[in-house]
Coordinates of C-alpha atoms in Angstrom, one line a residue:
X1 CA -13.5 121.3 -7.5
X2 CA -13.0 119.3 -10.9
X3 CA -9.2 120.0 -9.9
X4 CA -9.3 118.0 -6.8
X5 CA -12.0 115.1 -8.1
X6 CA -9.4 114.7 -10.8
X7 CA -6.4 113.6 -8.0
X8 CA -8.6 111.5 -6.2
X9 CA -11.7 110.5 -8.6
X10 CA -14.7 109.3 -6.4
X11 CA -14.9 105.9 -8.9
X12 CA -10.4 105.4 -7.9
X13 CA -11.5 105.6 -3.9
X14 CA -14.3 103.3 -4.0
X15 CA -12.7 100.6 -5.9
X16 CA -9.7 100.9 -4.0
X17 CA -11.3 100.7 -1.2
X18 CA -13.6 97.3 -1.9
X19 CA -10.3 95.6 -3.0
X20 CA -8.9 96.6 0.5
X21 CA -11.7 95.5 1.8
X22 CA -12.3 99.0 3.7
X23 CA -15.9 99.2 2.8
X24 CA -18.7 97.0 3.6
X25 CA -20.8 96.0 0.8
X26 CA -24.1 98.0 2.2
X27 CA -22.1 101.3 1.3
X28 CA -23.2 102.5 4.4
X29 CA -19.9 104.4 4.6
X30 CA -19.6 106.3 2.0
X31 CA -15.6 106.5 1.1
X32 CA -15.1 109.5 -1.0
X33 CA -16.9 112.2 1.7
X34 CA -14.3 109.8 4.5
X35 CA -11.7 110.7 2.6
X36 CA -12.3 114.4 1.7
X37 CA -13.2 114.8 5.3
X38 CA -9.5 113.5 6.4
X39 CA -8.1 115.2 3.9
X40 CA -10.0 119.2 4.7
X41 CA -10.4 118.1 8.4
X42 CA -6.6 117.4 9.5
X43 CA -6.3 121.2 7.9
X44 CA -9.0 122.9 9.5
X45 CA -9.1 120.8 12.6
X46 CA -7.7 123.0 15.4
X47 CA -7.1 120.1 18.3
X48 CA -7.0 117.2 15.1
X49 CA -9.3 115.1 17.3
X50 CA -10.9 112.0 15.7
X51 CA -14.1 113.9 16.8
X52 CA -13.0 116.5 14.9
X53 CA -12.8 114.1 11.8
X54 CA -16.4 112.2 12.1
X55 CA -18.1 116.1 12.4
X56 CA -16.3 116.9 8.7
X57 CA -17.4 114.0 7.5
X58 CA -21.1 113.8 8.9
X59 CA -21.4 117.8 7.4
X60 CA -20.1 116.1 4.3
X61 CA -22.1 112.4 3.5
X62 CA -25.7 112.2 3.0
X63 CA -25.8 109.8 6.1
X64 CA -24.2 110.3 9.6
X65 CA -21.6 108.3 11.8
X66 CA -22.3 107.3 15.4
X67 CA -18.7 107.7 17.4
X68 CA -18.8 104.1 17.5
X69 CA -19.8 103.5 14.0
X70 CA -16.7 105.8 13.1
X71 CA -13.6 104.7 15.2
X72 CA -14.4 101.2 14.1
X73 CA -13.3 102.0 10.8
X74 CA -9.7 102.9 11.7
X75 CA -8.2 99.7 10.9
X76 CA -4.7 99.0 9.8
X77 CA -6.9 98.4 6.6
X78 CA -7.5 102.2 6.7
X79 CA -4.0 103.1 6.8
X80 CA -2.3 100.8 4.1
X81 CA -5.7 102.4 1.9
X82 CA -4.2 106.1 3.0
X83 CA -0.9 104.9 2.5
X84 CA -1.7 103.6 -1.0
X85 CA -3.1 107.3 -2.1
X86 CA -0.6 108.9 -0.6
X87 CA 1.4 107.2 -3.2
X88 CA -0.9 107.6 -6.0
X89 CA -0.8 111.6 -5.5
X90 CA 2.7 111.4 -5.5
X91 CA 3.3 111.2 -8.7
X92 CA 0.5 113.9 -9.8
X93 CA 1.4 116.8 -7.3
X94 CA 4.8 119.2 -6.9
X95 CA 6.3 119.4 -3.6
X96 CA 7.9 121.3 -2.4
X97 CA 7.4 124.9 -4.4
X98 CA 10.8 125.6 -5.7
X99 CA 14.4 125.1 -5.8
X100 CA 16.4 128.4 -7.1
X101 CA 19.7 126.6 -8.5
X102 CA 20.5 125.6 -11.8
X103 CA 20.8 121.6 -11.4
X104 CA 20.6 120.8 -15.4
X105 CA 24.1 119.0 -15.4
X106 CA 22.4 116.3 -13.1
X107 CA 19.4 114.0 -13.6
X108 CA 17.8 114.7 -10.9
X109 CA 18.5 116.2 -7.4
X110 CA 18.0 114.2 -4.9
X111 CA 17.2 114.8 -1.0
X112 CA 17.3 112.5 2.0
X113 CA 15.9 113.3 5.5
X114 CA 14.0 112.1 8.3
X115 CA 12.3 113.8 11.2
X116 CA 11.4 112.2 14.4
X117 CA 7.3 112.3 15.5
X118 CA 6.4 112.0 19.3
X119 CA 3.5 109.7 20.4
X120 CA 1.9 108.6 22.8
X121 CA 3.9 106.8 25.9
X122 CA 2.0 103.5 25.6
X123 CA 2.7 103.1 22.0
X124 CA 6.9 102.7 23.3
X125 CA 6.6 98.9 22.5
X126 CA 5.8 99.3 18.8
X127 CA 7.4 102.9 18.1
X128 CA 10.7 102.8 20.2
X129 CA 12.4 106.0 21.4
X130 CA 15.5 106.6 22.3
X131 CA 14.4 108.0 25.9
X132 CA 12.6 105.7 28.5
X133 CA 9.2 105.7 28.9
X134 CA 8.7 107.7 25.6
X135 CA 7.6 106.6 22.1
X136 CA 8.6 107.7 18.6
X137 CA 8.1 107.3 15.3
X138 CA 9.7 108.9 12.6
X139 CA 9.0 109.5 9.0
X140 CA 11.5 109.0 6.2
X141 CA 11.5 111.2 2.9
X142 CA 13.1 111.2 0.1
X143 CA 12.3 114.3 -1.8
X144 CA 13.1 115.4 -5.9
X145 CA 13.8 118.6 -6.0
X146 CA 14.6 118.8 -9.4
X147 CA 10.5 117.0 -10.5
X148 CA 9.1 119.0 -6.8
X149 CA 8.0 115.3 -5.7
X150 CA 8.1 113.1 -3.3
X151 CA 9.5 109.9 -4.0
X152 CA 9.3 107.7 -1.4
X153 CA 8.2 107.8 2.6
X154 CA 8.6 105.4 5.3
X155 CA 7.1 105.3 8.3
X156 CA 9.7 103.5 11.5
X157 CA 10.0 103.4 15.1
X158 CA 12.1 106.2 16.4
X159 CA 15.7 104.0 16.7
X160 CA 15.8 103.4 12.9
X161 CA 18.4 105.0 11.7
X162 CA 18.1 107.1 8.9
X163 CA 20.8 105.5 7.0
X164 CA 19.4 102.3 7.1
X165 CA 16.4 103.6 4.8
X166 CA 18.6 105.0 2.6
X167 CA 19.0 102.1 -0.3
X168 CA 21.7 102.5 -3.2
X169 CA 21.5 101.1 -6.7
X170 CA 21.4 101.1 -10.4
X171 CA 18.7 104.7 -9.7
X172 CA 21.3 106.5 -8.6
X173 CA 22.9 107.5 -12.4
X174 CA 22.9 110.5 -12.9
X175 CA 21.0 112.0 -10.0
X176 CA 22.7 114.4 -7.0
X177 CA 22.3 113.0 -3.8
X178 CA 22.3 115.6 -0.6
X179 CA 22.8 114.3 2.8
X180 CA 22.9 115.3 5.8
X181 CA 24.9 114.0 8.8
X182 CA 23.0 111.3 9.4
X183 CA 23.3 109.5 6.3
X184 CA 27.2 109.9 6.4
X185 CA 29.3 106.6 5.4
X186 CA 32.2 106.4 2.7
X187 CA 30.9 102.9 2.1
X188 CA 27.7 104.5 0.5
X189 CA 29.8 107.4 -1.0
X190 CA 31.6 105.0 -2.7
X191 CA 28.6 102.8 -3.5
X192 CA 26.8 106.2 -5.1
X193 CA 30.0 107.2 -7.3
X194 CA 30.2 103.2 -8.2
X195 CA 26.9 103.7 -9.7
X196 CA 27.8 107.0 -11.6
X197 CA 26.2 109.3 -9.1
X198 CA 26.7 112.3 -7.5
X199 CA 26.9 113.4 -4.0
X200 CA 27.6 116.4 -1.3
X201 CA 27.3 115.7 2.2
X202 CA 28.8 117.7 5.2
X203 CA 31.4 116.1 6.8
X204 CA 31.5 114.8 10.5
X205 CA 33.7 116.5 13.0
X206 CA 34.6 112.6 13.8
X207 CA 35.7 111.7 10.0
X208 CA 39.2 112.7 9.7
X209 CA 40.5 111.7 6.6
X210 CA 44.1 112.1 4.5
X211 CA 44.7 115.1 2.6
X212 CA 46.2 113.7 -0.6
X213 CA 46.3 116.9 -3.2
X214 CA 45.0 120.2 -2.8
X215 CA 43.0 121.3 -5.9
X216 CA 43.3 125.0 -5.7
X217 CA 47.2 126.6 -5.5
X218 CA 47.7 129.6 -3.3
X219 CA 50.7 132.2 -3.7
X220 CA 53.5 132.8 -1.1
X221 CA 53.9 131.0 1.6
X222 CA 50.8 129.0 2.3
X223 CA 50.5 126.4 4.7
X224 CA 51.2 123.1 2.5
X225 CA 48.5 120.6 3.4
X226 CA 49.4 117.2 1.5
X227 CA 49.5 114.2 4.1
X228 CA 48.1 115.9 6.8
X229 CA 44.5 115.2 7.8
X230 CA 41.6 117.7 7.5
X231 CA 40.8 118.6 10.8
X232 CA 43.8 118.6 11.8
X233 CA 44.6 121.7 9.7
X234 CA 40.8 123.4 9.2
X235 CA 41.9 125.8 12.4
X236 CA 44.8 127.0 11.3
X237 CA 44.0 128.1 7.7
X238 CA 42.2 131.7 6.7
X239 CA 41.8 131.5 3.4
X240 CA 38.5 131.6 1.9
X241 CA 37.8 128.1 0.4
X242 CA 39.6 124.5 0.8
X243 CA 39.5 122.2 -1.7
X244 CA 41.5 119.5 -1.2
X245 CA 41.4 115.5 -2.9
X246 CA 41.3 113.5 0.0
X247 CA 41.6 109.5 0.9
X248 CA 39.2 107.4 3.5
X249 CA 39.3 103.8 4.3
X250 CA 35.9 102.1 4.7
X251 CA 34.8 98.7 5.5
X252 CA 33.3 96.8 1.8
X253 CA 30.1 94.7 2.7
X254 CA 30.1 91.5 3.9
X255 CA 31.3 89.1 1.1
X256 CA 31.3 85.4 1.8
X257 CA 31.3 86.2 5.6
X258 CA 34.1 88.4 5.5
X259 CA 34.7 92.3 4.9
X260 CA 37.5 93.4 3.1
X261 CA 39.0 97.1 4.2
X262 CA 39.0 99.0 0.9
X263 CA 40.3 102.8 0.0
X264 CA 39.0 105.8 -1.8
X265 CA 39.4 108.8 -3.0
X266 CA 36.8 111.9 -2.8
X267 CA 37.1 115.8 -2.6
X268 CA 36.7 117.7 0.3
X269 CA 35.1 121.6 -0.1
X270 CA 36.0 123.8 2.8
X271 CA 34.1 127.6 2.4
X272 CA 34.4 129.8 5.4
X273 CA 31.5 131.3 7.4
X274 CA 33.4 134.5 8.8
X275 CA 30.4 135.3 11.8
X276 CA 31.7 131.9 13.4
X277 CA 35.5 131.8 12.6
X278 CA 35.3 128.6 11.4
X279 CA 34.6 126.0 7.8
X280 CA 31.6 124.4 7.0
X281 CA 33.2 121.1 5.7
X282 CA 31.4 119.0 2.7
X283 CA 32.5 116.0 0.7
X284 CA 31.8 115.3 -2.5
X285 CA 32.5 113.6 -5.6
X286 CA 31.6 116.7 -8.0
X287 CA 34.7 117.6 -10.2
X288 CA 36.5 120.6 -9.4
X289 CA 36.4 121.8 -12.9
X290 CA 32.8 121.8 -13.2
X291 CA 31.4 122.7 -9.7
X292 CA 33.8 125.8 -7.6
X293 CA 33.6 125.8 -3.6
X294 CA 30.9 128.2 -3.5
X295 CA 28.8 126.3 -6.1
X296 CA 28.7 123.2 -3.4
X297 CA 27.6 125.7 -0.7
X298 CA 24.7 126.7 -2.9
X299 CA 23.6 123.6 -4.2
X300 CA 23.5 122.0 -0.2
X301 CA 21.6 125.1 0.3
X302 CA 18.9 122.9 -1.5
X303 CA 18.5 120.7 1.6
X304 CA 16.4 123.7 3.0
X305 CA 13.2 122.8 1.3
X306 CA 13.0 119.1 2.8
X307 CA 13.5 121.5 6.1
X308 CA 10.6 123.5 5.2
X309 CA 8.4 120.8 4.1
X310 CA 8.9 118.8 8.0
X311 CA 8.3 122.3 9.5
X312 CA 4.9 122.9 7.6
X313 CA 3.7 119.7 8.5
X314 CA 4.6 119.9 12.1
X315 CA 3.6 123.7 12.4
X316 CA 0.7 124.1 10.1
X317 CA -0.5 120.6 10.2
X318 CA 0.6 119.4 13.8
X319 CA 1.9 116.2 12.4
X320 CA 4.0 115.7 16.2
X321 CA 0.6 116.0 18.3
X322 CA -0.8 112.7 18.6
X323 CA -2.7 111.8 21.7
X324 CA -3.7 107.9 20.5
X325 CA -2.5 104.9 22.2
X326 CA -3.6 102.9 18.7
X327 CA -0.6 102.6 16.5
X328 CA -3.0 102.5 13.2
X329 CA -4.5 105.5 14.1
X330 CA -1.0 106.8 14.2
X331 CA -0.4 105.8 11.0
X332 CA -3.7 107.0 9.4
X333 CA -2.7 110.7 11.2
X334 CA 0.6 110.4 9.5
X335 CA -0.7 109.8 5.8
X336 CA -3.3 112.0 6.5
X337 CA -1.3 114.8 7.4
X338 CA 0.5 114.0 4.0
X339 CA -2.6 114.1 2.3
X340 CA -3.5 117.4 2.9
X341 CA -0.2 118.5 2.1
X342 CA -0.3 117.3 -1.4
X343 CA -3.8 118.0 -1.3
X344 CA -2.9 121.9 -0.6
X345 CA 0.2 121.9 -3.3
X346 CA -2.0 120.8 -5.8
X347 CA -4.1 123.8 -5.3
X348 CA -1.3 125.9 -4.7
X349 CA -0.3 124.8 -8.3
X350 CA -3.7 125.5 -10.3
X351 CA -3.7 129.6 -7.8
X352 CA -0.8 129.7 -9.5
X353 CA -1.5 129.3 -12.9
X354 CA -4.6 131.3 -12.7
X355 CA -2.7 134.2 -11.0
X356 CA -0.7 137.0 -12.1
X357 CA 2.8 135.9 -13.2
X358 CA 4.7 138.3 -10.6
X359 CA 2.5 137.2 -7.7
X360 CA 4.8 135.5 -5.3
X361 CA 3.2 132.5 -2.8
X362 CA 5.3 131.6 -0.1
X363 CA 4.5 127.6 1.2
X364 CA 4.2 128.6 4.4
X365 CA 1.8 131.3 4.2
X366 CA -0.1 129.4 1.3
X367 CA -0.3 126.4 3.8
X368 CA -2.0 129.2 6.2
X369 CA -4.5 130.3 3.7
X370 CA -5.5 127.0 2.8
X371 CA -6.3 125.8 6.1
X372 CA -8.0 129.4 7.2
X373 CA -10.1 128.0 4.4
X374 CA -10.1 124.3 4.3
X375 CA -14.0 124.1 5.9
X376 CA -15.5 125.9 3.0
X377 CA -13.9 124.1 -0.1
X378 CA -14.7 120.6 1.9
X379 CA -18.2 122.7 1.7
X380 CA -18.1 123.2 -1.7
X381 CA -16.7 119.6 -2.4
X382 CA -19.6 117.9 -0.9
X383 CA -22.0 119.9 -2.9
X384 CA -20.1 119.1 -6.2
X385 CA -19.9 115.6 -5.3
X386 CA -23.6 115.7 -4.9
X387 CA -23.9 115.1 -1.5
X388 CA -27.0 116.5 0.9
X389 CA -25.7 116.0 4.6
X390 CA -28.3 116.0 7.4
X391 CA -29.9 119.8 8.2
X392 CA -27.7 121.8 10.9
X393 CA -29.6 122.3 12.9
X394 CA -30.0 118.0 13.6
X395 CA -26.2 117.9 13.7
X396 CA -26.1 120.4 16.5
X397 CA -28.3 118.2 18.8
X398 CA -27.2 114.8 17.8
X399 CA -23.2 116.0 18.2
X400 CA -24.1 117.9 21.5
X401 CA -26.2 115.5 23.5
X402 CA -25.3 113.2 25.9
X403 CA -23.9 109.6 24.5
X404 CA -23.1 107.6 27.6
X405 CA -26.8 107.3 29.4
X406 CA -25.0 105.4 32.1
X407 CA -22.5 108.3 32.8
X408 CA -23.5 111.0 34.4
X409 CA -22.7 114.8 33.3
X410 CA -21.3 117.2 35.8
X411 CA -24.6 119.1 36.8
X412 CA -26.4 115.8 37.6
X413 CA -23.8 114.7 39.6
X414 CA -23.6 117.9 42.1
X415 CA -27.3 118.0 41.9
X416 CA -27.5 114.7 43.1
X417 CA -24.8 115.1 46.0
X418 CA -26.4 118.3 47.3
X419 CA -30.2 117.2 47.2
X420 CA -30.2 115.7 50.1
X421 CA -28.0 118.6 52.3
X422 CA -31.1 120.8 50.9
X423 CA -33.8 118.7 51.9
X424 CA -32.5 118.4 55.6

């Protein structure tokens, strides 16, 4: 328990929360057990209902919440507060678990990726999607694999486009960028190499550029592919790599209202996958003479674990299943979700050290562990805290009875249309 009370001290999350103004100054609510309860209840939570979330936090506090008394405290207050510990855990807690290629020539490496979150059809004003009478929002990460952090997240509507997110700079030296399709542009290529960084991207089917030197010589008569453009050749070639220097023309920013067309130079990596007859294509401006074909294919291969990390939170944590109309509940889902991720990492990381060193945990099946037994350590927290929730037993019946007096439950109402069919 000292583990997790030292990532999120109780002393931190009240004083955070009075300068957000997220608590009332009769400390009726009491913030630490609200935040534990988000935290353990997104994971153990089967439907991830906000009922769901006031019973782990009334078995939790000393005092309970009415429904009311609890769904007036999801303000957008509530979420910038979540937001603003989701970055404070950042920088304490390793995600994802591991990346298995030596990346000691670069900084750091670098991951961009985005993944797309279905909501609720009335949130379609705020949250855009790019189908009609839909809404979407979608979550923006930027992942170091080399440190196992997360550096930065963004929540958008579903129509932002990735690249936009991605921001270049004086940050980028020394660090390896990988990118997926959606982040493809040779103005940012060229921006990232301007700034003494690295990158590996793979390259569109649409992006066709020059061939302007091949980097690898082949014996006898091979096919000679200088001034020809990539695609253009990729089907008729069987050897086993590509590696070609290769020129694109991009558009510069706008400068003084105008854009000036501008040229570079990168290198394109061609390695064949023999079960589909074909190349998978990546550019780059890694030097041949440090970094062979089948060392870009490897290190792209990294790009898996910002995979894995969207498909744990969607699979284990449900993070696309929100059935809200309110778009700050939306967001306090979202950074909850990512709460209980980092949460569960940071645990991961002290079952580690206390475990055998050949003891293997896979993420996924740790994250299925840790929510099979989320209920208990929120259990266990609330006791270490000091808290003494209200008896069972008066949870049971306060939880179970009727709220509405006004609305009718579904015995009284037959009972009362078939009273008067027995009388007569």
């Amino acid at each position: 328990m000292r583990r997790l009370t030292s990532l999120f001290p109780s002393e931190f999350l009240e004083e955070h929360a009075e300068e957000l103004g997220v608590v009332e100054r009769d400390r009726k609510l009491q913030i630490p057990a609200f935040v534990w309860a988000f935290v353990f209840g997104f994971a153990a939570g089967e439907g991830r209902t906000l009922a769901d979330f006031r019973r782990c936090y009334n078995s939790t506090a000393d005092k309970t919440l009415s429904p009311g008394g609890f769904y007036q405290r999801l303000t957008p207050t509530l979420a910038e507060y979540f937001s603003d510990l989701v970055e404070a855990a950042l920088d304490e807690v390793a995600v994802p678990d591991s990346v298995d290629v030596d990346v000691e020539r670069f900084r750091d490496v670098m991951i961009a990726d985005g993944t797309i979150l279905r909501l609720h059809e009335l949130l379609s004003e705020k949250y855009k999607s790019r189908y009609e009478e839909q809404a979407g929002a979608k979550l923006h990460l930027l992942q170091n694999a080399t440190e196992k952090t997360i550096e930065r997240f963004d929540i958008t509507h579903e129509k932002t486009h990735d690249s936009t997110m991605f921001k270049t700079g004086s940050w980028l030296q020394g660090r390896l960028i990988l990118f997926d399709l959606a982040y493809f542009k040779y103005r940012r290529f060229a921006l990232i190499d301007e700034n003494d960084g690295y990158f590996v991207s793979r390259l569109k089917q649409n992006a066709n550029p020059v061939i302007t030197k091949e980097l690898r010589e082949w014996r006898g008569d091979a096919i000679r592919l200088e001034g020809r453009q990539i695609h253009d050749v990729v089907d008729d070639l069987y050897r086993t790599y590509i590696d070609v220097e290769v020129e694109a023309e991009f558009k510069r920013g706008l400068y003084n209202g105008t854009q000036s067309l501008d040229t570079k130079r990168f290198r394109v990596v061609g390695v064949r996958n023999e079960d589909a007859d074909d190349y998978h294509l990546y550019i780059t401006n890694l030097p041949r003479e440090e970094f062979l074909p089948s060392d870009l294919a490897t290190l792209y291969r990294c790009r898996w674990e910002v995979e894995l990390l969207f498909r744990e939170l969607k699979t284990q944590y449900e993070l696309d299943e929100f059935d809200t109309a309110d778009p700050a509940v939306v967001e306090i889902l979202v950074y909850a979700a990512l709460l209980s991720l980092l949460v569960s990492r940071d645990l991961l990381g002290l079952v580690t050290e206390v475990a055998d060193d050949e003891i293997v945990f896979p993420p996924e099946r740790w994250a299925a562990t840790f929510r099979s037994h989320a209920q208990l350590i929120l259990s266990k927290l609330g006791e270490f805290l000091g808290y003494s929730p209200q008896p069972l037993l008066e949870r049971l019946i306060e939880d179970a009875q009727k709220i509405h007096q006004q609305r009718p439950i579904l015995q009284e109402t037959l009972a009362t249309a078939t009273q008067p069919r027995c009388e007569s």
